[in-house]
């Protein structure tokens, strides 16, 4: 009943910027934490950034100062603004949300990912 859909991925030059979006839809009562993860080939899935319901953020050391996570609660959407991209940022980026459905059930939902490729 609940879906998360990422968008905004693509090919970008080193040093460039990209903005990812992830919208949650369906029978959602509330969303607490929203997160962005990424996974590069051969690597484990890595937590990139987290934002809670009070808009408090946390970032992986590798992206601090370059990435910004934000959310629009009215739209059930989380964003990831990525600046100064480098080759190591190449990965499939996934959004994740901890939420309560309208029938009172807790869920941790995942999107299917969007590819970000940083290449010259």
Short mmCIF file of C-alpha atoms in Angstrom, two decimals, residues 40-82:
data_model
loop_
_atom_site.label_atom_id
_atom_site.label_comp_id
_atom_site.label_asym_id
_atom_site.label_seq_id
_atom_site.Cartn_x
_atom_site.Cartn_y
_atom_site.Cartn_z
CA UNK A 40 28.21 0.88 -5.28
CA UNK A 41 29.10 -2.38 -7.05
CA UNK A 42 31.05 -4.64 -4.72
CA UNK A 43 30.31 -2.48 -1.69
CA UNK A 44 27.91 -2.77 1.19
CA UNK A 45 24.94 -0.47 1.34
CA UNK A 46 26.01 2.74 3.06
CA UNK A 47 23.91 5.17 5.03
CA UNK A 48 24.44 8.57 3.47
CA UNK A 49 22.13 10.91 5.35
CA UNK A 50 19.25 10.88 7.80
CA UNK A 51 16.60 13.44 8.67
CA UNK A 52 14.12 13.00 11.47
CA UNK A 53 10.66 14.45 11.94
CA UNK A 54 12.15 17.51 13.64
CA UNK A 55 14.44 18.11 10.65
CA UNK A 56 17.57 17.12 12.55
CA UNK A 57 20.10 15.76 10.11
CA UNK A 58 23.06 13.41 10.16
CA UNK A 59 25.54 12.67 7.42
CA UNK A 60 28.18 10.15 6.60
CA UNK A 61 31.66 11.63 6.95
CA UNK A 62 32.28 11.09 3.27
CA UNK A 63 29.52 13.51 2.26
CA UNK A 64 29.59 16.12 5.02
CA UNK A 65 29.78 19.60 3.62
CA UNK A 66 28.78 18.44 0.16
CA UNK A 67 25.35 16.84 0.54
CA UNK A 68 22.23 18.27 2.14
CA UNK A 69 19.18 16.25 3.10
CA UNK A 70 15.84 17.98 3.49
CA UNK A 71 12.17 17.07 3.60
CA UNK A 72 8.79 18.45 2.72
CA UNK A 73 6.33 16.91 5.13
CA UNK A 74 3.29 18.16 3.23
CA UNK A 75 4.47 16.22 0.20
CA UNK A 76 5.92 13.22 2.08
CA UNK A 77 9.09 13.84 0.14
CA UNK A 78 12.76 13.74 1.05
CA UNK A 79 15.48 15.36 -1.02
CA UNK A 80 19.22 14.95 -1.30
CA UNK A 81 21.11 17.88 -2.76
CA UNK A 82 24.50 16.61 -3.88
#
